Short mmCIF file of C-alpha atoms in Angstrom, two decimals:
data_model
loop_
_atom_site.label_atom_id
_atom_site.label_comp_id
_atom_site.label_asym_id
_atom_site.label_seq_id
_atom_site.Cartn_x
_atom_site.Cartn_y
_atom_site.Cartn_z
CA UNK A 8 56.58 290.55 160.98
CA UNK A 9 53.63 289.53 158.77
CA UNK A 10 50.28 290.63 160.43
CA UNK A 11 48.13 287.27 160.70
CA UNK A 12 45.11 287.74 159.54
CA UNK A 13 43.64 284.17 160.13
CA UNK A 14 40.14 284.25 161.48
CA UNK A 15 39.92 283.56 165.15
CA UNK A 16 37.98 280.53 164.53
CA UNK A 17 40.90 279.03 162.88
CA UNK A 18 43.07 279.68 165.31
CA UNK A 19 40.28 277.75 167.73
CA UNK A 20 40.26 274.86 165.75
CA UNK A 21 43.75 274.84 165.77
CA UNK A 22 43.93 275.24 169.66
CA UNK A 23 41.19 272.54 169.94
CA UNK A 24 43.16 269.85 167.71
CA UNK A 25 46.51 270.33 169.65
CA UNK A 26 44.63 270.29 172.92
CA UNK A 27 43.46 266.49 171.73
CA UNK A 28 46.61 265.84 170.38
CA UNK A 29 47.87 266.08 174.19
CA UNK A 30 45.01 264.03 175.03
CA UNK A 31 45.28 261.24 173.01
CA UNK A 32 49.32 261.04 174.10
CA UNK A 33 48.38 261.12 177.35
CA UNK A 34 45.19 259.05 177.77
CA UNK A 35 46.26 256.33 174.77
CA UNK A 36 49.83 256.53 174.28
CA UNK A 37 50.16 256.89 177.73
CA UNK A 38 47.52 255.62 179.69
CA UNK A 39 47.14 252.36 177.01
CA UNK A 40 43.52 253.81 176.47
CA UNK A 41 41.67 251.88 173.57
CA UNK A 42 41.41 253.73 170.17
CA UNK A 43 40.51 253.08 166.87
CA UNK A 44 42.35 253.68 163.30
CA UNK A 45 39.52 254.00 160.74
CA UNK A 46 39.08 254.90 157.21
CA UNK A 47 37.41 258.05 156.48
CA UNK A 48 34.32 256.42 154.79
CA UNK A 49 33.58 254.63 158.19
CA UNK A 50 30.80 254.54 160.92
CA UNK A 51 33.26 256.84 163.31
CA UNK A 52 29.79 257.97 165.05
CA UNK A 53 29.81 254.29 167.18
CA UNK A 54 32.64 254.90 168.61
CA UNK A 55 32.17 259.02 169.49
CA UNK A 56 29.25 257.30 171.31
CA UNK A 57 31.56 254.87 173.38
CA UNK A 58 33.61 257.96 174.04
CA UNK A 59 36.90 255.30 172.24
CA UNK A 60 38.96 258.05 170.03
CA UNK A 61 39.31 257.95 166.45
CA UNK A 62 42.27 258.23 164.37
CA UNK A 63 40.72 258.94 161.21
CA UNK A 64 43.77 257.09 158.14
CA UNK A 65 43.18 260.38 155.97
CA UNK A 66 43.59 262.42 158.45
CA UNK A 67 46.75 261.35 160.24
CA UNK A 68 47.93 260.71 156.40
CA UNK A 69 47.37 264.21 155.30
CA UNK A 70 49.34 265.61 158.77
CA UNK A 71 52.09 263.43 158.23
CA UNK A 72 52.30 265.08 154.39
CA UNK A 73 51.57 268.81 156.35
CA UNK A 74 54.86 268.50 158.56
CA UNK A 75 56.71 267.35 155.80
CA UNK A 76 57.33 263.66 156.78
CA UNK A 77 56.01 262.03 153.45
CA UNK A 78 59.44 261.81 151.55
CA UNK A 79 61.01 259.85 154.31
CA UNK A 80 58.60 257.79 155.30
CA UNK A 81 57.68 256.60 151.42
CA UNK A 82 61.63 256.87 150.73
CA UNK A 83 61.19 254.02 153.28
CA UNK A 84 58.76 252.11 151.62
CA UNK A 85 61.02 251.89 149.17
CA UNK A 86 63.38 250.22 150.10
CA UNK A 87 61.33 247.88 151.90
CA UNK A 88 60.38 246.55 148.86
CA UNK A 89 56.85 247.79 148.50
CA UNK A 90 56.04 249.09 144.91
CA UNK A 91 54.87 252.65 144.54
CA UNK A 92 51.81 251.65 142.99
CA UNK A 93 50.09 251.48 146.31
CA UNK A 94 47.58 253.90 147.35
CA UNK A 95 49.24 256.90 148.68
CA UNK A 96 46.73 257.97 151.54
CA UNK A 97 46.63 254.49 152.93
CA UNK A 98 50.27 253.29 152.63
CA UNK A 99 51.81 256.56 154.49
CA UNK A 100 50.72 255.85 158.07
CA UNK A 101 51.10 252.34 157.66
CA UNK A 102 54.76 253.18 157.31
CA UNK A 103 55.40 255.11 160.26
CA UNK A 104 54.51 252.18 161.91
CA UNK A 105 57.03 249.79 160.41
CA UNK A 106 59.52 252.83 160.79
CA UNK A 107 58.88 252.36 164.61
CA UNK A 108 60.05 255.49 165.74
CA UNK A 109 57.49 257.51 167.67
CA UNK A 110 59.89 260.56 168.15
CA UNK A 111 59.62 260.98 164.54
CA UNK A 112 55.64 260.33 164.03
CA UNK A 113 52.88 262.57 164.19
CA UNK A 114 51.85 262.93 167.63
CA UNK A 115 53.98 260.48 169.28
CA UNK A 116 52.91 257.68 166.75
CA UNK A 117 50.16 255.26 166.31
CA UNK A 118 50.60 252.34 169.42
CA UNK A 119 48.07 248.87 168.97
CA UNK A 120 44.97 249.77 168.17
CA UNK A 121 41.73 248.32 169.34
CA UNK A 122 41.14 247.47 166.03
CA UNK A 123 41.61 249.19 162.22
CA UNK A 124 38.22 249.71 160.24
CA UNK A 125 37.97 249.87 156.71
CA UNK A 126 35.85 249.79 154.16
CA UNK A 127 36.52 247.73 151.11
CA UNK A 128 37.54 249.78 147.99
CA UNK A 129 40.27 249.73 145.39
CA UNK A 130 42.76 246.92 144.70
CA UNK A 131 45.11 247.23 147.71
CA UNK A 132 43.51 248.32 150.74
CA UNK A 133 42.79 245.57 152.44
CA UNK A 134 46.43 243.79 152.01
CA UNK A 135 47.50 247.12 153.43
CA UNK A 136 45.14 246.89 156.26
CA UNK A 137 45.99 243.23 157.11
CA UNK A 138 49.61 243.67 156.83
CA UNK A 139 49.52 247.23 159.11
CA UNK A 140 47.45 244.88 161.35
CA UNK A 141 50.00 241.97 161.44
CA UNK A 142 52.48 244.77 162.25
CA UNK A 143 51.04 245.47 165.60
CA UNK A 144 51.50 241.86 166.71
CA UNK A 145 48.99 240.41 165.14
CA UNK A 146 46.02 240.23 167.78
CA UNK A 147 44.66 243.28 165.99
CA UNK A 148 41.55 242.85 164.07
CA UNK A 149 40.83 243.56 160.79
CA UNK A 150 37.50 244.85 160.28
CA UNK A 151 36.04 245.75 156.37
CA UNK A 152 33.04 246.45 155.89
CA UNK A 153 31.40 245.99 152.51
CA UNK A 154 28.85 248.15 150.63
CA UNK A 155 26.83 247.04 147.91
CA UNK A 156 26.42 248.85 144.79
CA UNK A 157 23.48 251.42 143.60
CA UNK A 158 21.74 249.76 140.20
CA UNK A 159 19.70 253.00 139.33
CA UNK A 160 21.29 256.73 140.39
CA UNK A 161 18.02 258.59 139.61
CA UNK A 162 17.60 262.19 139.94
CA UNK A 163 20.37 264.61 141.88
CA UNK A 164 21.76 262.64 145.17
CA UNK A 165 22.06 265.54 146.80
CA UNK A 166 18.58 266.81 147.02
CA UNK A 167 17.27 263.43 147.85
CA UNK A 168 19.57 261.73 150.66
CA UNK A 169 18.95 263.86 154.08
CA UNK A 170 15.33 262.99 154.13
CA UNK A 171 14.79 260.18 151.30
CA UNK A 172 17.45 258.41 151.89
CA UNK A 173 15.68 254.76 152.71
CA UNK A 174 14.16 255.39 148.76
CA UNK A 175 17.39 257.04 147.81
CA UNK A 176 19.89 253.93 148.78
CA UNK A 177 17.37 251.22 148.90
CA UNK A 178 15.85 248.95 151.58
CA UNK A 179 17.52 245.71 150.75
CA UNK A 180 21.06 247.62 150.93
CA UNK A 181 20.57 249.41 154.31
CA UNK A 182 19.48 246.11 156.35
CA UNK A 183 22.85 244.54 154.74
CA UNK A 184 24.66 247.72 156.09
CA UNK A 185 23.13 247.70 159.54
CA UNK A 186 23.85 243.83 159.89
CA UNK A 187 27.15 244.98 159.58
CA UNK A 188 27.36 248.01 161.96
CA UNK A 189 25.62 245.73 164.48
CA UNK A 190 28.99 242.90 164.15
CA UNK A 191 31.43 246.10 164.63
CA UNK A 192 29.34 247.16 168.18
CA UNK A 193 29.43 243.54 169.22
CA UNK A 194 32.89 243.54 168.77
CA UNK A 195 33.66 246.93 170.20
CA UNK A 196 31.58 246.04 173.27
CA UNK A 197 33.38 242.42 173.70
CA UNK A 198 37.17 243.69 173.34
CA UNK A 199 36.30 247.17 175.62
CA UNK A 200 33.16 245.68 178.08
CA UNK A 201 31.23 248.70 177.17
CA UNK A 202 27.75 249.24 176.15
CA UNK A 203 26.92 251.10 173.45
CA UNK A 204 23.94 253.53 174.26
CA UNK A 205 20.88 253.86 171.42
CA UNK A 206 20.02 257.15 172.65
CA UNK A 207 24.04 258.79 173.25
CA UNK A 208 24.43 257.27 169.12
CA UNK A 209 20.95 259.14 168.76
CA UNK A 210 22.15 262.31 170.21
CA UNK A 211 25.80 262.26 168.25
CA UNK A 212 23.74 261.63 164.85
CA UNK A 213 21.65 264.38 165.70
CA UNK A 214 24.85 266.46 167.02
CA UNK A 215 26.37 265.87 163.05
CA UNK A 216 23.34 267.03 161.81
CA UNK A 217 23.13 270.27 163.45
CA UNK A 218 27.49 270.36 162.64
CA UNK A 219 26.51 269.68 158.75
CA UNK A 220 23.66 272.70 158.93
CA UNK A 221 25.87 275.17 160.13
CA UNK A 222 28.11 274.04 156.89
CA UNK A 223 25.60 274.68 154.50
CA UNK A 224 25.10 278.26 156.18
CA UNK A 225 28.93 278.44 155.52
CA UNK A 226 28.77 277.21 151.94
CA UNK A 227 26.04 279.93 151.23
CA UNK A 228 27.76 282.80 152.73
CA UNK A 229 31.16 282.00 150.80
CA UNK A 230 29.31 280.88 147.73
CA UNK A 231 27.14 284.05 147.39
CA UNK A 232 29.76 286.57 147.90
CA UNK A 233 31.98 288.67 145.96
CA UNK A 234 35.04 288.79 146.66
CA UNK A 235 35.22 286.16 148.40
CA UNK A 236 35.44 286.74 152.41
CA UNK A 237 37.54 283.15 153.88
CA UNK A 238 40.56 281.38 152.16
CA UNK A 239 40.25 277.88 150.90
CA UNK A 240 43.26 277.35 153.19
CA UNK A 241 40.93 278.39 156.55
CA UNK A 242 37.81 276.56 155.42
CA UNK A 243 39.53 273.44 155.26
CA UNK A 244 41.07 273.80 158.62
CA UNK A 245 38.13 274.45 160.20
CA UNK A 246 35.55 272.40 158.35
CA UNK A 247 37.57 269.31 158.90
CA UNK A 248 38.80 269.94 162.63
CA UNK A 249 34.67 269.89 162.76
CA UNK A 250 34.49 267.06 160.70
CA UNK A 251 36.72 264.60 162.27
CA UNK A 252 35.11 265.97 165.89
CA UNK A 253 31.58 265.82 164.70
CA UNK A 254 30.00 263.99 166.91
CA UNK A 255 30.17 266.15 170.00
CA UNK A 256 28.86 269.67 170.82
CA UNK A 257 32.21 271.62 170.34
CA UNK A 258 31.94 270.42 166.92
CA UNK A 259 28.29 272.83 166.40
CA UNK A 260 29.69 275.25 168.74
CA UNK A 261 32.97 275.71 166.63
CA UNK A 262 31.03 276.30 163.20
CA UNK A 263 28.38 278.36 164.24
CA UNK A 264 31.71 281.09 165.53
CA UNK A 265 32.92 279.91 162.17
CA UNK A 266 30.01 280.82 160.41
CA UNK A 267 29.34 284.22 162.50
CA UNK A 268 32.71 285.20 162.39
CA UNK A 269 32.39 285.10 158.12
CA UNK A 270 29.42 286.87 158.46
CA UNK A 271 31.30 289.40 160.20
CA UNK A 272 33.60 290.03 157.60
CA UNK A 273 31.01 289.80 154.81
CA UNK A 274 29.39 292.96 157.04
CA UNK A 275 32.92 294.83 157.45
CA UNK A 276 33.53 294.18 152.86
CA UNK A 277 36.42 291.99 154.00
CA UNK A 278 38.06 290.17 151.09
CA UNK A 279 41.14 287.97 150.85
CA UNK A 280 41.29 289.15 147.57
CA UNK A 281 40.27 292.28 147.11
CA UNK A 282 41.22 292.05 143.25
CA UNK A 283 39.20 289.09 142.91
CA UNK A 284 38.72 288.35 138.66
CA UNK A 285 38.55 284.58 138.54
CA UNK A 286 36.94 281.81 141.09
CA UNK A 287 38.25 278.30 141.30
CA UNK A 288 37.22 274.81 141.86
CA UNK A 289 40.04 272.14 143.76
CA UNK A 290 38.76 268.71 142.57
CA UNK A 291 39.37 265.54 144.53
CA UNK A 292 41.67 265.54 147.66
CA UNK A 293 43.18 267.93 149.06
CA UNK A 294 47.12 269.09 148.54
CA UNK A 295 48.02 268.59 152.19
CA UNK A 296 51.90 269.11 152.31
CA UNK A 297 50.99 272.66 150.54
CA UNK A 298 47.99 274.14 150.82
CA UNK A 299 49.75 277.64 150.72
CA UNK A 300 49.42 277.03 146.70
CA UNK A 301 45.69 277.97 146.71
CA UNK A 302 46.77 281.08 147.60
CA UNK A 303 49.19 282.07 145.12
CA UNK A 304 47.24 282.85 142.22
CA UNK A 305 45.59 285.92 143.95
CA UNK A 306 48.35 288.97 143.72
CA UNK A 307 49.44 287.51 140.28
CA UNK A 308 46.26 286.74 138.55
CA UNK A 309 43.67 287.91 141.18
CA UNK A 310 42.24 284.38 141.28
CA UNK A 311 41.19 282.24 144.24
CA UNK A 312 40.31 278.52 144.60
CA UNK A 313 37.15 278.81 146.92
CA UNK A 314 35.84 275.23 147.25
CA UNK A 315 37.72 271.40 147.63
CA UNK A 316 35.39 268.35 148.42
CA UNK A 317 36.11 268.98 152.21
CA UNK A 318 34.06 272.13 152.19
CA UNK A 319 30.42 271.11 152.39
CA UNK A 320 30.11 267.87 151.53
CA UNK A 321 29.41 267.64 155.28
CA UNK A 322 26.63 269.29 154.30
CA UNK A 323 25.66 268.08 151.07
CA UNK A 324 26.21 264.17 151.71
CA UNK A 325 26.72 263.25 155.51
CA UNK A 326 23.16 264.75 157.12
CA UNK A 327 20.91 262.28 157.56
CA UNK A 328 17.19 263.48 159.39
CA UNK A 329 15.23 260.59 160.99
CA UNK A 330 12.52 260.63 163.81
CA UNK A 331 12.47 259.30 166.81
CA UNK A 332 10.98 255.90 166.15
CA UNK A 333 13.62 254.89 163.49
CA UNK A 334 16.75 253.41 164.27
CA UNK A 335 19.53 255.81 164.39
CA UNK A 336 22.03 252.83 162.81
CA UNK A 337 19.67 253.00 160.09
CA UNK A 338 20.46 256.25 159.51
CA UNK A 339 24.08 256.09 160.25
CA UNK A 340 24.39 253.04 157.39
CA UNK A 341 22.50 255.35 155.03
CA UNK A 342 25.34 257.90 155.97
CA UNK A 343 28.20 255.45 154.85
CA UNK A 344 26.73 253.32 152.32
CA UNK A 345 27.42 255.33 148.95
CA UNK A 346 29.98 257.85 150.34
CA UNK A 347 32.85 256.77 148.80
CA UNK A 348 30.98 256.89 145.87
CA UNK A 349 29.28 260.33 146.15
CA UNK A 350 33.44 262.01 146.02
CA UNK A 351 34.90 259.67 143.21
CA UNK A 352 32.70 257.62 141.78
CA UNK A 353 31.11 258.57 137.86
CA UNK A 354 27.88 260.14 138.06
CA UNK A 355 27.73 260.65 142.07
CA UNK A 356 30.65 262.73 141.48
CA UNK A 357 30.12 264.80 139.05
CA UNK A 358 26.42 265.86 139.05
CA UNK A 359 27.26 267.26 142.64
CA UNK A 360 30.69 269.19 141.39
CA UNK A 361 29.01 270.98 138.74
CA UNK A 362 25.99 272.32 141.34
CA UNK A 363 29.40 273.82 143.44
CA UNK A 364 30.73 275.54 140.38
CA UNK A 365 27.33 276.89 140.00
CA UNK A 366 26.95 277.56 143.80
CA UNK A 367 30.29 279.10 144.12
CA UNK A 368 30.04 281.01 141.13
CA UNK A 369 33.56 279.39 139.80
CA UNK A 370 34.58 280.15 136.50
CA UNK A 371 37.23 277.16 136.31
CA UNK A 372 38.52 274.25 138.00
CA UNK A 373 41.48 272.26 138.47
CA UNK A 374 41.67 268.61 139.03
CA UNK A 375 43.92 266.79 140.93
CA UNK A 376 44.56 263.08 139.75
CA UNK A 377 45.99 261.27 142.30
CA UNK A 378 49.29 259.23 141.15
CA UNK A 379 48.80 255.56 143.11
CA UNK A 380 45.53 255.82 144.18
CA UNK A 381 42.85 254.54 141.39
CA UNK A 382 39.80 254.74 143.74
CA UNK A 383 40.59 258.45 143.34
CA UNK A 384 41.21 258.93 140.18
CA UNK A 385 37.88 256.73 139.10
CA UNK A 386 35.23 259.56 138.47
CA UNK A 387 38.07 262.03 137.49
CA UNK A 388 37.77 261.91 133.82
CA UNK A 389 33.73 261.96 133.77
CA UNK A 390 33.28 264.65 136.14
CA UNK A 391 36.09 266.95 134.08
CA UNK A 392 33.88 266.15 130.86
CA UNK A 393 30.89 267.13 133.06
CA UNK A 394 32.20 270.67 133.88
CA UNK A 395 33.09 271.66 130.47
CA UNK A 396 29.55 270.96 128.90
CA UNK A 397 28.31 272.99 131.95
CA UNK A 398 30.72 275.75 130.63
CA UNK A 399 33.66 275.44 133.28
CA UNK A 400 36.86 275.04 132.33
CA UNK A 401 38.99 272.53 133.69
CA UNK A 402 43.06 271.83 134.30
CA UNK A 403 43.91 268.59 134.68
CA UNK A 404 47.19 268.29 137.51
CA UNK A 405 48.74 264.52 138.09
CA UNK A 406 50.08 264.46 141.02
CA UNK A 407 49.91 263.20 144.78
CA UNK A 408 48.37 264.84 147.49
CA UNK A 409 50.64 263.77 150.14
CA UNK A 410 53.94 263.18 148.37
CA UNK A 411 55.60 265.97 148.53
CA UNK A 412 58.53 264.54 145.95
CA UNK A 413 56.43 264.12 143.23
CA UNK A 414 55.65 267.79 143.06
CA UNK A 415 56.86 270.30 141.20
CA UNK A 416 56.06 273.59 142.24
CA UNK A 417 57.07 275.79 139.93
CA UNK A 418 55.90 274.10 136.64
CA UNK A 419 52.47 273.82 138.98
CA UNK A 420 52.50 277.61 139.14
CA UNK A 421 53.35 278.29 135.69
CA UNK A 422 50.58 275.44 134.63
CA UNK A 423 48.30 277.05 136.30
CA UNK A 424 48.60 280.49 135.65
CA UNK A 425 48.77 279.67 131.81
CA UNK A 426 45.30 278.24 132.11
CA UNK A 427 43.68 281.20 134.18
CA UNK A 428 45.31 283.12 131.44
CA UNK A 429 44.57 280.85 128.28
CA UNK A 430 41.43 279.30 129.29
CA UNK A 431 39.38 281.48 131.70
CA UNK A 432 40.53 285.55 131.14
CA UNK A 433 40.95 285.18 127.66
#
């Protein structure tokens, strides 16, 4: 038997997720508990404040891809008609409900929301959303939420937006956003008769906070040591278990073990690569149905991929200091308002990549563009000529990150390790 060497925080997050796995059967498929599907770039924080769960579309996307489900379930969309142009990410769990079988699904399967949240992006989201919406029965309601654009960028984002971010995203542009928070609570509070709190929202923006500094204490520890001492494959389980959790205390709790444990093996020389030569970037989403192949560059080549989007950009782009006599939805809309923006958009994008190469010390990276899903594929191009004038190499892979047919793994492999070989050793 292989000896697992996983980190013992990973195998809490894991413990933690499958314990509210159990609870969300229970409680909501169960119990007929209210819920919410949202889009990841979505105020998520209102409703950790209501105590209403979240599925997060991303999320429940990327675990549908991680037990192998995708092929069936967009072998169905196919013959449903649908065109496989459609946004990967957001068509998958869409599917599973027009599949109808909850023995199959993730988890049991998605049953009637209280309502699906999205924000509006790309060309087909929202027809998704309204159809997925219809498919419940139709009394479902279809919230998206729009975000103005940014005229003038300025100087780096990312050293500007967790205390100047009123200057950062503009005046004019956060009332617009909090006008709109304010019609999702209404709405929340008339379909649940709850009452949202000001101070529990205050305390769960403050609770991400303290979740997104102990993120930047990982980023530092992993960026400024050689070999490296945590697999790309254990940040992202624990970063995002954090992530989609972060607006309670287990959420702080969980990444300050994380966080000590790493330091622990940074103390004891522990490497996952002992051999380490070469340090690699993942650009854009993650590859969820096998995230075993940031691994297998490391015996072969003794290269590691030590960074993805997911690993501090709760850090870098979601913390959001205010003081006590400012509104926390003020705050919370300057969280949201250029997210989406900030991971794919030119400019946002790219500026912040090339500080991780430097941060990480990477001498290459490879980009993932996403077949079927323009909104992440937008700042692709930009951000890859951005890394080579800062001196990083880049490989450029086409693919999908959560269908698992349109992946060759292989010619991946082979790709790959011709460009650590070509590109970055030579």
């Amino acid at each position: 038997m292989t000896e697992d060497t996983r980190m013992a925080a990973t195998h809490a997050a894991n413990a933690y997720q499958k314990a509210g796995q159990a609870r969300f059967r229970e409680e909501v498929i169960a119990g007929g508990a209210p819920y919410v599907i949202a889009e990841a770039v979505t105020p998520h924080e209102i409703f950790h404040a209501l105590d209403i769960p979240v599925i997060s579309l991303p999320w429940y996307s990327a675990i549908i891809s991680a037990k192998q489900l995708s092929p069936y379930y967009f072998g169905l969309m196919d013959k449903l008609g649908y065109h496989d142009g459609l946004p990967r990410y957001g068509s998958l769990p869409f599917m599973t409900t027009l599949d109808g079988d909850r023995d199959r699904a993730p988890y049991g399967g998605l049953p009637k929301p209280l309502m699906i949240l999205e924000r509006l992006r790309g060309d087909f989201g929202q027809k998704i959303g309204e159809q997925w919406a219809r498919a419940f029965g139709g009394d479902v309601p279809l919230v998206s939420l729009d975000s103005s654009s940014l005229a003038d960028l300025g100087s780096p984002w990312f050293d500007r937006n967790q205390h100047g971010w009123e200057e950062l995203y503009g005046s004019d542009r956060l009332d617009f956003q909090v006008e709109q928070l304010k019609g999702v609570i209404a709405l929340t509070e008339a379909l649940t008769h709850r009452a949202l709190d000001p101070e529990e929202l205050r305390k769960v923006m403050h609770l991400v906070n303290q979740a997104g500094e102990q993120v930047d204490r990982a980023k530092r520890l992993i960026g400024g040591t050689k070999p490296v001492p945590v697999s790309l494959p254990e940040q992202l389980t624990n970063i995002m278990a954090a992530t989609w959790n972060r607006g309670g205390q287990w959420a702080v709790d969980h990444l300050t073990a994380y966080c000590d444990e790493i330091e622990e093996r940074i103390d004891k020389g522990y490497a996952i690569c002992p051999n380490e030569k070469v340090r690699l970037l993942w650009v854009n989403n993650g590859l969820w149905f096998n995230t075993g192949f940031y691994r297998a560059f490391e015996e072969s080549h003794g290269a590691t991929f030590v960074w993805s989007m997911y690993s501090n950009f709760l850090s870098d782009g979601y913390r959001k200091y205010f003081d006590d006599g400012v509104d926390p939805l003020r705050a919370l809309a300057a969280r949201h308002i250029s997210m989406n923006e900030q991971l794919h958009l030119p400019g946002w994008m790219a500026e912040w990549i090339v500080q991780q190469a430097k941060d990480y010390q990477c001498d290459g990276a490879v980009v993932l563009v996403p077949i079927g899903d323009r909104m992440s594929s937008f700042g692709t191009k930009i951000c890859q000529l951005a890394l080579e004038q800062a001196g990083i190499p880049t490989l450029e892979l086409t693919a999908s990150m959560v269908d698992s047919r349109l992946w060759d793994n292989d010619a991946m492999i082979a790709k790959v390790g011709r460009f650590i070989e070509e590109r970055i050793a030579a």
